[in-house]
Short mmCIF file of C-alpha atoms and ligand atoms in Angstrom, two decimals:
data_model
loop_
_atom_site.label_atom_id
_atom_site.label_comp_id
_atom_site.label_asym_id
_atom_site.label_seq_id
_atom_site.Cartn_x
_atom_site.Cartn_y
_atom_site.Cartn_z
CA MET A 29 54.01 -6.29 -2.33
CA ALA A 30 54.64 -4.51 -5.63
CA LEU A 31 52.44 -6.90 -7.61
CA ASP A 32 49.46 -6.23 -5.31
CA ARG A 33 49.34 -2.70 -6.67
CA PHE A 34 48.28 -4.09 -10.06
CA SER A 35 45.24 -5.81 -8.55
CA LEU A 36 41.76 -4.57 -9.50
CA GLU A 37 40.07 -6.58 -6.75
CA GLY A 38 36.88 -4.82 -5.63
CA SER A 39 36.66 -2.61 -8.75
CA VAL A 40 33.75 -2.43 -11.17
CA ALA A 41 34.90 -1.70 -14.73
CA VAL A 42 33.05 -0.78 -17.92
CA VAL A 43 35.00 -1.43 -21.14
CA THR A 44 33.48 -0.01 -24.31
CA GLY A 45 34.23 -1.81 -27.54
CA GLY A 46 34.57 -4.90 -25.36
CA SER A 47 33.25 -7.42 -27.87
CA ARG A 48 36.51 -8.06 -29.73
CA GLY A 49 40.11 -6.98 -30.24
CA ILE A 50 41.77 -4.69 -27.69
CA GLY A 51 38.53 -4.16 -25.74
CA GLU A 52 37.81 -7.88 -25.36
CA GLU A 53 41.35 -8.61 -24.13
CA THR A 54 41.23 -5.60 -21.80
CA ALA A 55 37.90 -6.71 -20.32
CA VAL A 56 39.23 -10.23 -19.71
CA ALA A 57 42.57 -8.99 -18.34
CA MET A 58 40.76 -6.69 -15.90
CA ALA A 59 38.58 -9.61 -14.77
CA GLU A 60 41.72 -11.72 -14.31
CA ALA A 61 43.11 -8.84 -12.21
CA GLY A 62 40.03 -9.14 -9.96
CA ALA A 63 37.53 -6.58 -11.30
CA ASP A 64 33.89 -7.17 -12.13
CA VAL A 65 33.69 -6.12 -15.77
CA VAL A 66 30.91 -5.07 -18.13
CA PRO A 67 31.99 -5.04 -21.78
CA VAL A 68 29.91 -2.82 -24.07
CA ALA A 69 29.44 -2.99 -27.85
CA ARG A 70 26.60 -3.23 -30.35
CA SER A 71 26.76 -6.88 -31.38
CA GLU A 72 25.17 -9.11 -28.74
CA ASP A 73 26.66 -12.40 -29.96
CA ALA A 74 30.26 -11.18 -29.88
CA LEU A 75 29.65 -9.54 -26.52
CA ARG A 76 28.30 -12.80 -25.08
CA GLU A 77 31.63 -14.49 -25.85
CA THR A 78 33.45 -11.82 -23.82
CA THR A 79 31.03 -12.14 -20.90
CA GLU A 80 31.56 -15.92 -20.92
CA ARG A 81 35.32 -15.40 -20.70
CA ILE A 82 34.82 -12.91 -17.83
CA GLU A 83 32.55 -15.36 -15.96
CA ALA A 84 35.19 -18.06 -16.37
CA THR A 85 37.57 -15.93 -14.26
CA GLY A 86 35.01 -15.87 -11.41
CA SER A 87 34.19 -12.17 -11.87
CA GLU A 88 30.71 -10.73 -12.25
CA THR A 89 29.53 -9.31 -15.56
CA LEU A 90 26.42 -8.21 -17.43
CA LEU A 91 25.33 -8.66 -21.04
CA PHE A 92 24.43 -5.13 -22.15
CA PRO A 93 24.61 -4.48 -25.91
CA GLN A 94 24.80 -0.73 -26.41
CA ASP A 95 25.85 1.81 -29.03
CA VAL A 96 28.09 4.47 -27.44
CA THR A 97 26.53 7.17 -29.64
CA ASP A 98 23.14 6.69 -27.91
CA ARG A 99 23.31 9.04 -24.89
CA GLU A 100 20.20 7.73 -23.12
CA GLY A 101 21.35 4.17 -23.63
CA ILE A 102 24.70 4.99 -22.01
CA GLU A 103 22.93 6.57 -19.04
CA ARG A 104 20.80 3.39 -18.68
CA LEU A 105 23.98 1.30 -18.88
CA PHE A 106 25.64 3.10 -15.96
CA GLU A 107 22.38 2.92 -13.93
CA GLU A 108 21.99 -0.79 -14.54
CA VAL A 109 25.63 -1.66 -13.80
CA GLU A 110 25.41 0.31 -10.56
CA GLU A 111 22.14 -1.40 -9.58
CA ARG A 112 23.15 -4.96 -10.46
CA ILE A 113 26.89 -5.02 -9.73
CA GLY A 114 27.96 -1.78 -8.05
CA PRO A 115 29.17 1.77 -8.78
CA VAL A 116 31.60 1.95 -11.69
CA ASP A 117 35.11 3.04 -10.69
CA VAL A 118 37.03 2.08 -13.82
CA LEU A 119 36.02 3.13 -17.34
CA VAL A 120 37.92 2.19 -20.48
CA ASN A 121 36.73 4.29 -23.42
CA ASN A 122 37.89 1.94 -26.14
CA ALA A 123 35.08 1.77 -28.76
CA GLY A 124 36.41 3.21 -31.98
CA VAL A 125 36.13 3.10 -35.75
CA ASN A 126 38.35 4.02 -38.68
CA PRO A 127 36.40 3.46 -41.89
CA TYR A 128 38.34 5.94 -44.07
CA PHE A 129 41.76 5.66 -45.67
CA GLY A 130 42.24 8.20 -48.47
CA SER A 131 42.48 11.75 -49.65
CA THR A 132 41.02 14.36 -47.32
CA ASN A 133 39.76 16.27 -50.36
CA GLU A 134 37.57 13.29 -51.28
CA LEU A 135 36.21 12.75 -47.75
CA ASP A 136 32.45 13.18 -47.32
CA PRO A 137 31.21 15.04 -44.22
CA GLU A 138 29.06 12.09 -43.07
CA THR A 139 32.14 9.90 -42.68
CA TRP A 140 33.89 12.63 -40.67
CA GLU A 141 30.78 12.97 -38.45
CA HIS A 142 30.47 9.23 -37.93
CA ILE A 143 34.12 8.88 -36.86
CA PHE A 144 33.76 11.79 -34.41
CA ALA A 145 30.37 10.52 -33.14
CA VAL A 146 31.88 7.17 -32.08
CA ASN A 147 35.49 8.03 -31.25
CA VAL A 148 35.01 11.39 -29.54
CA GLN A 149 31.37 12.02 -28.60
CA GLY A 150 30.90 8.39 -27.51
CA ALA A 151 33.95 8.66 -25.26
CA PHE A 152 32.76 12.02 -23.89
CA THR A 153 29.25 10.69 -23.13
CA CYS A 154 30.64 7.71 -21.21
CA ALA A 155 33.21 9.88 -19.40
CA GLN A 156 30.52 12.33 -18.31
CA GLN A 157 28.25 9.59 -16.93
CA PHE A 158 31.26 8.11 -15.15
CA GLY A 159 32.49 11.43 -13.71
CA ARG A 160 29.07 12.66 -12.58
CA ARG A 161 28.32 9.49 -10.66
CA ILE A 162 31.71 9.46 -8.94
CA ALA A 163 31.26 13.13 -7.98
CA GLU A 164 27.75 12.43 -6.59
CA ARG A 165 29.03 9.69 -4.29
CA GLU A 166 32.28 11.56 -3.54
CA GLY A 167 34.20 8.53 -4.76
CA THR A 168 37.37 7.91 -6.72
CA GLY A 169 38.09 6.24 -10.02
CA SER A 170 40.32 5.73 -13.02
CA LEU A 171 39.48 6.54 -16.63
CA VAL A 172 41.50 5.12 -19.51
CA ASN A 173 40.79 6.68 -22.92
CA VAL A 174 42.08 4.61 -25.82
CA SER A 175 43.67 7.00 -28.28
CA SER A 176 46.27 5.83 -30.82
CA VAL A 177 49.79 6.58 -31.97
CA GLY A 178 47.69 8.62 -34.41
CA GLY A 179 46.72 10.76 -31.41
CA VAL A 180 50.35 11.84 -31.10
CA VAL A 181 51.77 11.85 -34.64
CA ALA A 182 50.19 12.07 -38.10
CA LEU A 183 48.80 8.98 -39.79
CA PRO A 184 48.81 9.98 -43.47
CA TYR A 185 45.53 9.60 -45.36
CA GLN A 186 43.65 9.01 -42.11
CA THR A 187 42.78 12.62 -41.30
CA PRO A 188 39.43 12.18 -39.51
CA TYR A 189 40.77 9.28 -37.43
CA THR A 190 43.99 11.16 -36.58
CA ALA A 191 42.00 14.27 -35.62
CA SER A 192 39.61 12.19 -33.47
CA LYS A 193 42.46 10.48 -31.63
CA HIS A 194 44.21 13.84 -31.02
CA ALA A 195 40.86 15.02 -29.58
CA ILE A 196 40.97 12.07 -27.17
CA VAL A 197 44.34 13.28 -25.91
CA GLY A 198 42.86 16.76 -25.33
CA LEU A 199 39.84 15.27 -23.55
CA THR A 200 42.19 13.22 -21.38
CA LYS A 201 44.42 16.11 -20.33
CA SER A 202 41.51 18.44 -19.64
CA LEU A 203 39.64 15.87 -17.51
CA ALA A 204 42.82 14.82 -15.70
CA VAL A 205 43.27 18.37 -14.43
CA GLU A 206 39.57 19.04 -13.79
CA TRP A 207 38.89 15.76 -11.96
CA ALA A 208 42.10 15.54 -9.90
CA PRO A 209 42.64 14.31 -7.27
CA ASP A 210 39.54 12.04 -7.31
CA ILE A 211 39.71 10.53 -10.78
CA ARG A 212 42.91 9.73 -12.65
CA VAL A 213 42.53 10.12 -16.41
CA ASN A 214 45.05 8.75 -18.89
CA ALA A 215 45.21 8.08 -22.61
CA LEU A 216 46.45 4.76 -23.93
CA ALA A 217 47.95 5.11 -27.39
CA PRO A 218 48.56 1.80 -29.18
CA GLY A 219 50.49 1.44 -32.41
CA TYR A 220 49.41 -1.23 -34.90
CA VAL A 221 47.66 -4.11 -33.17
CA LYS A 222 46.58 -7.48 -34.61
CA THR A 223 42.80 -7.01 -34.58
CA GLU A 224 40.01 -6.83 -37.20
CA PHE A 225 40.64 -3.08 -37.23
CA THR A 226 43.99 -3.51 -39.00
CA ALA A 227 43.18 -6.69 -40.98
CA GLY A 228 43.03 -4.75 -44.27
CA VAL A 229 46.44 -3.11 -43.94
CA ARG A 230 48.10 -6.25 -42.56
CA GLU A 231 46.82 -8.37 -45.46
CA ASN A 232 48.17 -5.98 -48.12
CA GLU A 233 51.84 -6.93 -48.50
CA SER A 234 53.17 -3.56 -49.67
CA ILE A 235 51.23 -1.56 -47.04
CA ARG A 236 52.24 -4.09 -44.36
CA GLU A 237 55.93 -3.77 -45.26
CA ASP A 238 55.70 0.05 -45.28
CA ILE A 239 54.15 0.01 -41.82
CA LEU A 240 56.65 -2.49 -40.40
CA ALA A 241 59.53 -0.38 -41.73
CA ASN A 242 58.21 2.37 -39.44
CA ILE A 243 57.97 0.22 -36.28
CA PRO A 244 61.30 -0.14 -34.42
CA GLN A 245 60.11 -3.38 -32.79
CA ASP A 246 59.44 -4.67 -36.34
CA ARG A 247 56.14 -6.37 -35.56
CA PHE A 248 52.47 -5.72 -34.83
CA ALA A 249 51.29 -5.90 -31.22
CA ASP A 250 49.04 -8.59 -29.79
CA PRO A 251 45.92 -7.11 -28.16
CA GLU A 252 46.96 -8.70 -24.85
CA GLU A 253 50.04 -6.43 -24.80
CA VAL A 254 47.81 -3.34 -24.95
CA ALA A 255 45.40 -4.82 -22.39
CA ALA A 256 48.30 -5.10 -19.92
CA SER A 257 48.89 -1.34 -20.22
CA ALA A 258 45.18 -0.70 -19.60
CA VAL A 259 45.28 -2.80 -16.41
CA TYR A 260 48.35 -0.88 -15.24
CA LEU A 261 46.78 2.53 -15.89
CA ALA A 262 43.53 1.52 -14.15
CA SER A 263 45.30 0.08 -11.12
CA ASP A 264 47.03 1.53 -8.06
CA ALA A 265 50.36 0.74 -9.74
CA ALA A 266 49.68 4.00 -11.61
CA SER A 267 48.45 5.88 -8.53
CA TYR A 268 50.58 8.98 -9.30
CA VAL A 269 50.00 8.85 -13.07
CA THR A 270 47.37 11.16 -14.54
CA GLY A 271 47.09 13.22 -17.72
CA GLU A 272 49.63 10.93 -19.35
CA VAL A 273 49.63 9.65 -22.91
CA HIS A 274 50.90 6.11 -22.51
CA LEU A 275 52.28 4.80 -25.80
CA ALA A 276 52.26 1.08 -26.55
CA ASP A 277 53.51 1.48 -30.11
CA GLY A 278 56.70 -0.56 -30.49
CA GLY A 279 58.68 2.69 -30.64
CA MET A 280 56.85 4.30 -33.59
CA ALA A 281 56.40 7.76 -32.08
CA ALA A 282 59.95 7.86 -30.71
CA GLN A 283 61.48 8.34 -34.18
P1 NAP B 304 38.04 -3.62 -33.37
O1 NAP B 304 38.58 -5.00 -33.30
O2 NAP B 304 37.44 -3.14 -34.64
O3 NAP B 304 36.97 -3.43 -32.20
C1 NAP B 304 36.23 -2.24 -32.08
C2 NAP B 304 35.24 -2.41 -30.95
O4 NAP B 304 34.46 -1.21 -30.87
C3 NAP B 304 34.27 -3.56 -31.17
O5 NAP B 304 33.97 -4.15 -29.93
C4 NAP B 304 33.04 -2.86 -31.73
O6 NAP B 304 31.88 -3.64 -31.47
C5 NAP B 304 33.06 -1.57 -30.90
N1 NAP B 304 32.30 -0.48 -31.48
C6 NAP B 304 32.44 0.10 -32.70
N2 NAP B 304 31.51 1.06 -32.86
C7 NAP B 304 30.78 1.10 -31.71
C8 NAP B 304 29.68 1.86 -31.27
N3 NAP B 304 29.12 2.81 -32.04
N4 NAP B 304 29.19 1.63 -30.03
C9 NAP B 304 29.73 0.68 -29.23
N5 NAP B 304 30.78 -0.08 -29.60
C10 NAP B 304 31.29 0.14 -30.83
O7 NAP B 304 39.15 -2.54 -32.99
P2 NAP B 304 40.43 -2.60 -32.03
O8 NAP B 304 41.61 -2.75 -32.86
O9 NAP B 304 40.20 -3.53 -30.90
O10 NAP B 304 40.43 -1.07 -31.53
C11 NAP B 304 39.94 -0.69 -30.27
C12 NAP B 304 40.35 0.75 -30.02
O11 NAP B 304 41.77 0.85 -30.14
C13 NAP B 304 39.77 1.77 -31.00
O12 NAP B 304 39.44 2.95 -30.31
C14 NAP B 304 40.93 2.04 -31.94
O13 NAP B 304 40.86 3.33 -32.50
C15 NAP B 304 42.10 1.90 -31.01
N6 NAP B 304 43.35 1.58 -31.68
C16 NAP B 304 43.48 0.42 -32.38
C17 NAP B 304 44.69 0.15 -33.01
C18 NAP B 304 44.94 -1.11 -33.79
O14 NAP B 304 45.98 -1.21 -34.45
N7 NAP B 304 44.07 -2.10 -33.78
C19 NAP B 304 45.73 1.06 -32.92
C20 NAP B 304 45.56 2.23 -32.19
C21 NAP B 304 44.36 2.48 -31.57
P3 NAP B 304 30.53 -3.54 -32.36
O15 NAP B 304 30.96 -3.37 -33.77
O16 NAP B 304 29.80 -4.80 -32.07
O17 NAP B 304 29.80 -2.35 -31.82
#
């Protein structure tokens, strides 16, 4: 049956940035699709809400607050998930930040470093833990790296974020080739999604109208719409899809 190919039954997934927004909805959608899911983020209280939603689906989970920039902590995370639930065969690198909107000439180097530490090095650290463990057990898996429409086209006045999300596309393509045929690696590139991340731009009427004028579907996405793409990419429905940049951007990058 075609729909069976979307099932994640028997999978163990780690979703970084799983405490809210796209990551929370992805973690819950993957649990609904049958996976055991461990959401990862720094804030324990927000994470607990996600784990409660995962438990309500009947899937197993673990409360493991963790900063993705802490390499040893990420290693402990993969060890503990493997010990308590099972080996991880789906990773969604979704944790990300975008604290800077402004002139590149005014940007301080610490902000650039922080954005790259979370968006790129955090994703790399998790990917490496994931890949090494799959190689050791001669297993298979699926990695979904959350990039952005800003990983494909320019987002003006968001240079460090745009550069970090283009780096995620490079990481994705390189790993897809290196890790084939055992691990499929794809980038998921959302447009503007209704989460805390975009609250500032959505609340400012003139910026909001400028953005909407650039979105053929003329609306912001719900995080559940992006989560559905993540489930697809992680599942056997995408069994011949690797190295792809999957846009869920309402048509933005098509113009
Ligand atoms: P969000 O609502 O701000 O959520 C970000 C998540 O990342 C939270 O769970 C946050 O939890 C976690 N996080 C941040 N820094 C972290 C760190 N150092 N270690 C571990 N977790 C960390 O953002 P979102 O809109 O869901 O975005 C999720 C991803 O989609 C990001 O990679 C973003 O770049 C990408 N994206 C978003 C949009 C959009 O329009 N919203 C568009 C394109 C791409 P804690 O703060 O508790 O750690």
